[in-house]
Tab-separated table of C-alpha atoms in Angstrom:
chain	number	residue	atom	x	y	z
Q	1	MET	CA	0.066	0.030	-0.183
Q	2	SER	CA	1.005	3.583	-0.840
Q	3	PRO	CA	1.623	6.256	0.428
Q	4	VAL	CA	3.678	5.328	3.536
Q	5	ALA	CA	2.738	8.499	5.300
Q	6	PRO	CA	-0.324	8.099	7.895
Q	7	VAL	CA	-3.738	8.952	6.649
Q	8	LEU	CA	-6.940	10.612	7.993
Q	9	ALA	CA	-9.817	8.184	8.229
Q	10	VAL	CA	-13.210	9.461	8.315
Q	11	ASP	CA	-16.225	7.341	8.874
Q	12	ILE	CA	-19.568	9.015	8.339
Q	13	GLY	CA	-22.751	7.094	9.868
Q	14	GLY	CA	-26.507	8.081	10.061
Q	15	THR	CA	-26.024	9.471	14.022
Q	16	LYS	CA	-22.275	10.224	14.136
Q	17	VAL	CA	-18.840	10.681	12.095
Q	18	ASP	CA	-15.811	9.353	13.403
Q	19	ALA	CA	-12.135	10.581	12.346
Q	20	ALA	CA	-8.776	9.315	13.241
Q	21	VAL	CA	-5.468	9.425	11.685
Q	22	VAL	CA	-4.151	5.781	10.978
Q	23	THR	CA	-0.286	4.706	10.174
Q	24	ALA	CA	0.433	2.539	7.068
Q	25	GLU	CA	0.715	-0.479	9.114
Q	26	GLY	CA	-2.730	0.089	10.452
Q	27	GLU	CA	-2.460	1.661	13.969
Q	28	VAL	CA	-4.925	4.289	14.674
Q	29	LEU	CA	-3.296	7.148	16.731
Q	30	ARG	CA	-5.486	6.974	19.827
Q	31	ALA	CA	-4.914	10.784	20.528
Q	32	SER	CA	-6.273	11.742	17.134
Q	33	VAL	CA	-9.513	9.765	17.358
Q	34	ALA	CA	-12.668	12.273	17.199
Q	35	ARG	CA	-16.387	11.825	17.136
Q	36	ARG	CA	-19.158	14.381	16.367
Q	37	ALA	CA	-22.823	13.910	15.795
Q	38	THR	CA	-24.564	13.963	12.707
Q	39	GLY	CA	-28.301	12.892	13.011
Q	40	ARG	CA	-28.636	15.430	16.149
Q	41	ASP	CA	-28.582	18.352	13.620
Q	42	ASN	CA	-30.754	17.199	10.681
Q	43	THR	CA	-29.918	20.643	8.725
Q	44	ARG	CA	-27.454	20.019	5.745
Q	45	ALA	CA	-25.005	22.918	6.915
Q	46	GLY	CA	-24.991	21.390	10.483
Q	47	ILE	CA	-24.293	17.732	9.502
Q	48	ALA	CA	-21.355	19.176	7.037
Q	49	ALA	CA	-19.903	21.210	9.812
Q	50	ASN	CA	-19.607	18.283	12.049
Q	51	ILE	CA	-18.148	16.046	9.562
Q	52	ARG	CA	-15.491	18.544	9.041
Q	53	ALA	CA	-15.225	19.318	12.800
Q	54	ALA	CA	-14.364	15.704	13.459
Q	55	ALA	CA	-11.771	15.739	10.723
Q	56	GLU	CA	-9.969	18.727	11.814
Q	57	ALA	CA	-10.197	17.462	15.484
Q	58	ALA	CA	-8.400	14.386	14.472
Q	59	LEU	CA	-5.786	16.496	12.523
Q	60	GLY	CA	-5.265	18.934	15.445
Q	61	ALA	CA	-4.884	16.187	17.850
Q	62	VAL	CA	-1.683	15.019	16.252
Q	63	PRO	CA	0.050	18.138	14.812
Q	64	ASP	CA	3.491	17.053	14.167
Q	65	VAL	CA	2.280	14.050	12.174
Q	66	ARG	CA	2.122	14.626	8.512
Q	67	VAL	CA	-0.826	13.305	6.576
Q	68	ALA	CA	-0.816	12.103	2.993
Q	69	ALA	CA	-4.207	11.404	2.258
Q	70	ILE	CA	-7.884	11.191	3.376
Q	71	GLY	CA	-10.189	8.231	3.042
Q	72	VAL	CA	-14.026	8.433	3.659
Q	73	GLY	CA	-16.397	5.653	4.227
Q	74	SER	CA	-19.904	6.699	4.141
Q	75	ALA	CA	-23.304	5.094	5.163
Q	76	GLY	CA	-25.213	4.496	1.870
Q	77	PRO	CA	-26.178	5.257	-0.960
Q	78	VAL	CA	-23.108	7.081	-2.603
Q	79	ASP	CA	-22.594	8.414	-5.807
Q	80	LEU	CA	-18.860	8.274	-6.774
Q	81	PRO	CA	-18.925	9.885	-9.942
Q	82	ALA	CA	-20.652	12.700	-8.163
Q	83	ARG	CA	-18.442	12.279	-5.361
Q	84	SER	CA	-21.354	12.601	-3.131
Q	85	VAL	CA	-23.368	10.887	-0.179
Q	86	SER	CA	-26.689	10.306	0.589
Q	87	PRO	CA	-27.260	8.558	4.104
Q	88	LEU	CA	-30.604	6.983	4.290
Q	89	ASN	CA	-30.774	8.303	8.041
Q	90	LEU	CA	-29.703	11.930	6.969
Q	91	PRO	CA	-32.295	13.019	4.235
Q	92	ASP	CA	-31.157	16.728	4.341
Q	93	ALA	CA	-27.538	15.667	3.699
Q	94	ARG	CA	-28.534	14.248	0.451
Q	95	GLY	CA	-26.083	14.532	-2.272
Q	96	LEU	CA	-23.733	15.973	-0.132
Q	97	VAL	CA	-20.368	16.399	-1.857
Q	98	ILE	CA	-17.407	15.126	0.004
Q	99	ASP	CA	-14.926	17.511	-1.605
Q	100	GLU	CA	-16.982	20.598	-0.250
Q	101	VAL	CA	-16.915	19.025	3.225
Q	102	LEU	CA	-13.147	18.203	3.412
Q	103	GLY	CA	-11.564	19.748	0.594
Q	104	GLY	CA	-8.275	21.665	1.791
Q	105	LEU	CA	-7.637	19.967	5.154
Q	106	VAL	CA	-4.679	17.942	3.600
Q	107	ASP	CA	-2.420	18.093	0.669
Q	108	GLY	CA	-2.907	14.852	-0.864
Q	109	PRO	CA	-5.645	12.908	-2.496
Q	110	LEU	CA	-9.177	12.342	-0.997
Q	111	THR	CA	-10.988	9.156	-1.787
Q	112	LEU	CA	-14.635	8.239	-0.994
Q	113	ALA	CA	-16.366	4.598	-0.535
Q	114	LEU	CA	-19.510	3.146	0.622
Q	115	ASP	CA	-19.014	1.982	4.466
Q	116	GLY	CA	-19.434	-1.538	3.351
Q	117	THR	CA	-16.497	-1.527	0.721
Q	118	CYS	CA	-14.437	0.010	3.670
Q	119	ILE	CA	-15.417	-2.644	5.944
Q	120	ALA	CA	-14.417	-5.270	3.279
Q	121	LEU	CA	-11.233	-3.552	2.880
Q	122	ALA	CA	-10.387	-3.484	6.621
Q	123	GLU	CA	-11.261	-7.125	7.192
Q	124	HIS	CA	-9.124	-8.115	3.937
Q	125	TRP	CA	-6.181	-5.766	5.454
Q	126	ARG	CA	-6.342	-6.530	8.963
Q	127	GLY	CA	-9.303	-8.990	10.005
Q	128	ALA	CA	-10.844	-12.027	9.144
Q	129	LEU	CA	-10.425	-12.146	5.162
Q	130	VAL	CA	-6.761	-11.817	5.268
Q	131	GLY	CA	-5.326	-14.162	2.753
Q	132	THR	CA	-8.548	-14.386	0.620
Q	133	ARG	CA	-8.745	-13.010	-2.892
Q	134	ASN	CA	-12.482	-13.275	-3.400
Q	135	ALA	CA	-14.535	-12.315	-0.184
Q	136	MET	CA	-17.332	-10.482	1.399
Q	137	ALA	CA	-17.780	-8.327	4.475
Q	138	ILE	CA	-21.266	-7.657	5.920
Q	139	VAL	CA	-22.563	-5.680	8.908
Q	140	VAL	CA	-25.737	-6.863	10.823
Q	141	SER	CA	-26.815	-3.994	13.059
Q	142	THR	CA	-29.511	-1.155	12.663
Q	143	GLY	CA	-29.255	-2.220	8.890
Q	144	VAL	CA	-27.585	-4.651	6.774
Q	145	GLY	CA	-24.678	-3.498	4.749
Q	146	GLY	CA	-21.840	-5.189	2.842
Q	147	GLY	CA	-18.722	-4.903	0.605
Q	148	LEU	CA	-17.183	-6.950	-1.909
Q	149	VAL	CA	-13.359	-7.659	-2.437
Q	150	LEU	CA	-12.793	-9.536	-5.991
Q	151	ASP	CA	-9.817	-10.779	-7.515
Q	152	GLY	CA	-7.837	-9.211	-4.619
Q	153	ARG	CA	-9.411	-5.692	-5.258
Q	154	PRO	CA	-12.495	-3.894	-3.987
Q	155	ILE	CA	-15.396	-3.631	-5.903
Q	156	THR	CA	-17.414	-0.690	-6.100
Q	157	GLY	CA	-19.864	-0.615	-9.354
Q	158	ALA	CA	-21.170	2.007	-11.484
Q	159	SER	CA	-22.249	4.021	-8.917
Q	160	GLY	CA	-19.982	2.935	-5.841
Q	161	ASN	CA	-22.725	0.795	-4.154
Q	162	ALA	CA	-21.855	-2.560	-5.048
Q	163	GLY	CA	-22.043	-5.114	-2.384
Q	164	HIS	CA	-24.873	-3.611	-0.611
Q	165	LEU	CA	-26.338	-6.998	0.454
Q	166	GLY	CA	-29.378	-5.690	2.810
Q	167	GLN	CA	-31.065	-4.548	-0.263
Q	168	THR	CA	-31.405	-8.073	-1.807
Q	169	PHE	CA	-34.623	-10.261	-1.562
Q	170	VAL	CA	-34.874	-13.005	0.751
Q	171	ARG	CA	-38.422	-13.066	0.875
Q	172	THR	CA	-41.473	-13.339	-1.941
Q	173	ILE	CA	-42.380	-9.717	-2.625
Q	174	GLU	CA	-45.852	-9.320	-1.739
Q	175	GLY	CA	-46.619	-5.501	-1.730
Q	176	ASP	CA	-44.140	-3.384	-0.595
Q	177	ALA	CA	-40.637	-4.650	-2.127
Q	178	ALA	CA	-38.509	-3.321	0.808
Q	179	ALA	CA	-40.432	-5.414	3.066
Q	180	ALA	CA	-38.941	-8.427	1.472
Q	181	THR	CA	-35.120	-7.349	1.615
Q	182	LEU	CA	-32.908	-9.123	3.844
Q	183	GLU	CA	-32.248	-5.741	5.784
Q	184	ALA	CA	-36.119	-5.752	6.671
Q	185	VAL	CA	-35.680	-9.124	7.813
Q	186	ALA	CA	-32.804	-9.688	9.621
Q	187	ALA	CA	-31.510	-5.948	11.078
Q	188	GLY	CA	-31.757	-5.507	14.770
Q	189	PRO	CA	-34.695	-3.392	14.799
Q	190	ALA	CA	-36.431	-5.577	12.246
Q	191	SER	CA	-36.018	-8.738	14.493
Q	192	VAL	CA	-37.063	-6.922	17.568
Q	193	ALA	CA	-40.179	-5.724	15.660
Q	194	TRP	CA	-41.063	-9.117	14.620
Q	195	ALA	CA	-40.688	-10.595	17.938
Q	196	GLN	CA	-43.094	-7.843	19.642
Q	197	GLU	CA	-45.500	-9.016	16.961
Q	198	GLN	CA	-45.443	-12.528	18.006
Q	199	GLY	CA	-46.103	-11.457	21.606
Q	200	TRP	CA	-42.445	-10.887	23.149
Q	201	VAL	CA	-42.164	-8.384	25.458
Q	202	GLY	CA	-39.018	-6.350	25.288
Q	203	ASP	CA	-37.703	-3.073	23.665
Q	204	THR	CA	-34.361	-3.745	22.327
Q	205	GLY	CA	-31.713	-6.053	20.763
Q	206	LEU	CA	-30.087	-6.129	24.358
Q	207	ASP	CA	-33.422	-7.308	25.532
Q	208	LEU	CA	-33.720	-9.879	22.743
Q	209	ALA	CA	-30.348	-11.333	23.364
Q	210	ALA	CA	-30.984	-11.755	27.194
Q	211	SER	CA	-34.387	-13.505	26.480
Q	212	TYR	CA	-32.599	-15.605	23.940
Q	213	ARG	CA	-30.142	-16.625	26.446
Q	214	ASP	CA	-33.146	-17.565	28.801
Q	215	GLY	CA	-34.403	-19.814	26.292
Q	216	ASP	CA	-37.690	-17.573	25.433
Q	217	ARG	CA	-39.295	-19.378	22.350
Q	218	ILE	CA	-40.313	-16.265	20.584
Q	219	ALA	CA	-36.774	-14.643	20.966
Q	220	VAL	CA	-34.904	-17.826	20.007
Q	221	ALA	CA	-37.534	-17.963	16.663
Q	222	ALA	CA	-36.474	-14.198	16.132
Q	223	VAL	CA	-32.766	-14.619	16.212
Q	224	ARG	CA	-32.887	-17.943	14.135
Q	225	ARG	CA	-35.211	-15.929	11.575
Q	226	SER	CA	-32.499	-13.375	11.198
Q	227	ALA	CA	-29.739	-15.908	10.819
Q	228	ALA	CA	-31.679	-18.013	8.130
Q	229	ALA	CA	-32.021	-14.839	6.168
Q	230	VAL	CA	-28.381	-13.635	6.390
Q	231	GLY	CA	-27.583	-17.257	5.668
Q	232	GLN	CA	-29.628	-17.442	2.580
Q	233	ALA	CA	-28.251	-14.044	1.362
Q	234	ILE	CA	-24.896	-15.214	1.758
Q	235	ALA	CA	-25.486	-18.466	-0.133
Q	236	ALA	CA	-26.703	-16.217	-3.101
Q	237	ALA	CA	-23.788	-13.777	-3.028
Q	238	ALA	CA	-21.488	-16.750	-3.056
Q	239	THR	CA	-22.958	-18.610	-5.789
Q	240	LEU	CA	-23.003	-15.380	-7.910
Q	241	CYS	CA	-19.433	-14.221	-6.937
Q	242	ASP	CA	-17.637	-17.621	-6.268
Q	243	LEU	CA	-16.577	-16.427	-2.716
Q	244	GLU	CA	-13.795	-18.000	-0.302
Q	245	ALA	CA	-15.388	-16.411	2.575
Q	246	VAL	CA	-17.731	-13.927	4.237
Q	247	ALA	CA	-17.045	-11.955	7.341
Q	248	ILE	CA	-19.708	-11.071	9.392
Q	249	ALA	CA	-19.421	-7.853	11.882
Q	250	GLY	CA	-22.189	-5.608	13.555
Q	251	GLY	CA	-23.809	-5.388	16.884
Q	252	PHE	CA	-26.748	-7.428	16.041
Q	253	ALA	CA	-24.434	-10.343	14.832
Q	254	ARG	CA	-23.528	-10.484	18.869
Q	255	VAL	CA	-27.307	-11.189	19.963
Q	256	ALA	CA	-26.488	-14.787	20.406
Q	257	ASP	CA	-23.126	-16.738	21.035
Q	258	ASP	CA	-24.215	-18.992	18.226
Q	259	TYR	CA	-25.565	-16.378	15.815
Q	260	ILE	CA	-22.629	-16.993	13.277
Q	261	ASP	CA	-22.989	-20.904	13.680
Q	262	LEU	CA	-26.740	-20.179	12.707
Q	263	VAL	CA	-25.845	-18.347	9.956
Q	264	ARG	CA	-23.461	-20.714	8.353
Q	265	GLU	CA	-25.711	-23.636	8.869
Q	266	ALA	CA	-28.414	-21.515	7.026
Q	267	ALA	CA	-26.020	-20.744	4.114
Q	268	SER	CA	-24.853	-24.420	3.626
Q	269	ALA	CA	-28.422	-25.478	3.383
Q	270	ALA	CA	-29.501	-22.659	1.083
Q	271	ALA	CA	-26.416	-23.360	-1.207
Q	272	VAL	CA	-27.181	-25.475	-4.448
Q	273	HIS	CA	-23.895	-25.791	-5.874
Q	274	ASP	CA	-20.743	-27.341	-3.883
Q	275	TYR	CA	-18.469	-24.442	-4.688
Q	276	ALA	CA	-21.115	-22.010	-2.801
Q	277	ARG	CA	-21.262	-24.318	0.134
Q	278	ARG	CA	-17.442	-24.176	0.331
Q	279	CYS	CA	-17.701	-20.583	0.959
Q	280	ARG	CA	-16.528	-20.116	4.855
Q	281	VAL	CA	-18.701	-17.865	7.206
Q	282	VAL	CA	-16.847	-16.328	9.891
Q	283	PRO	CA	-16.944	-13.557	12.247
Q	284	SER	CA	-15.300	-10.527	12.123
Q	285	GLY	CA	-11.567	-10.195	12.969
Q	286	LEU	CA	-11.860	-6.653	13.655
Q	287	ASP	CA	-12.588	-4.457	16.927
Q	288	GLY	CA	-14.710	-1.310	16.976
Q	289	ASP	CA	-11.963	0.622	14.861
Q	290	GLY	CA	-12.793	-1.511	11.738
Q	291	PRO	CA	-14.637	1.311	10.012
Q	292	LEU	CA	-11.766	3.672	10.508
Q	293	LEU	CA	-9.262	0.906	9.192
Q	294	GLY	CA	-11.443	0.127	6.328
Q	295	ALA	CA	-11.298	4.095	5.418
Q	296	ALA	CA	-7.688	4.114	5.904
Q	297	ALA	CA	-7.182	1.179	3.731
Q	298	LEU	CA	-8.960	3.091	1.000
Q	299	ALA	CA	-6.838	6.102	1.470
Q	300	LEU	CA	-3.626	3.923	1.497
Q	301	ARG	CA	-4.463	2.249	-2.011
Q	302	THR	CA	-4.284	5.729	-3.692
């Protein structure tokens, strides 16, 4: 990877933006880690200001470090030709041009990608996908996102949104197409809502995890329903892209100790061909720095 100088990594989410300076060896300089809210101020100007403030704080914390580039991962959709982001949870930021927000901070290139692409890069660089050439990383959390590395390279697609597994279909479409997507079935809030509809008494994913550990029938069904949908989607992706491995990250992937096992079993059961069945399903090899490492990996590739 080049350049060898440290880079500024920025991760834009629906509720917060994180920024940090990261070395070419993958060390996040702790003193530089900065966070600002995005969702609390729903004006376009406020969101842009908070993104830049996080980046400036990260750079300002390590003034003696020469930073050679900026890598930005963002919740999607993104538009790489327009160099803009439109996070679904930030409707007022639709079409926000990243160069207008972060331009001039660093004397070097600024590279943008979907946050799922960045997670795949991070897993491929420092996580569970090290040594693979054809793999995928997915995040099961408030939503479901993903990114692809094929033939050793990140795949972005025409607009930059390749790998967005959450909007693929895992159920027959009846009425609202979005209700049949992986995200609508398997994400944390969707699983909680489904359990509540079945009569479960609880409010959050943490409550669902506790009920699962206690053997609550509905909680067990909700977790297994989520894992089955994720496994089915992985089987489809592995069949389409001939993947070696899929790494699963995200808070809801930790709802149960055997969640990854359940996904693995579902993916194997759903795969029609042996080559897709050979795709390994593994937990993320990263800690909470994964999104920042992914954005750094993006910048270090320039």
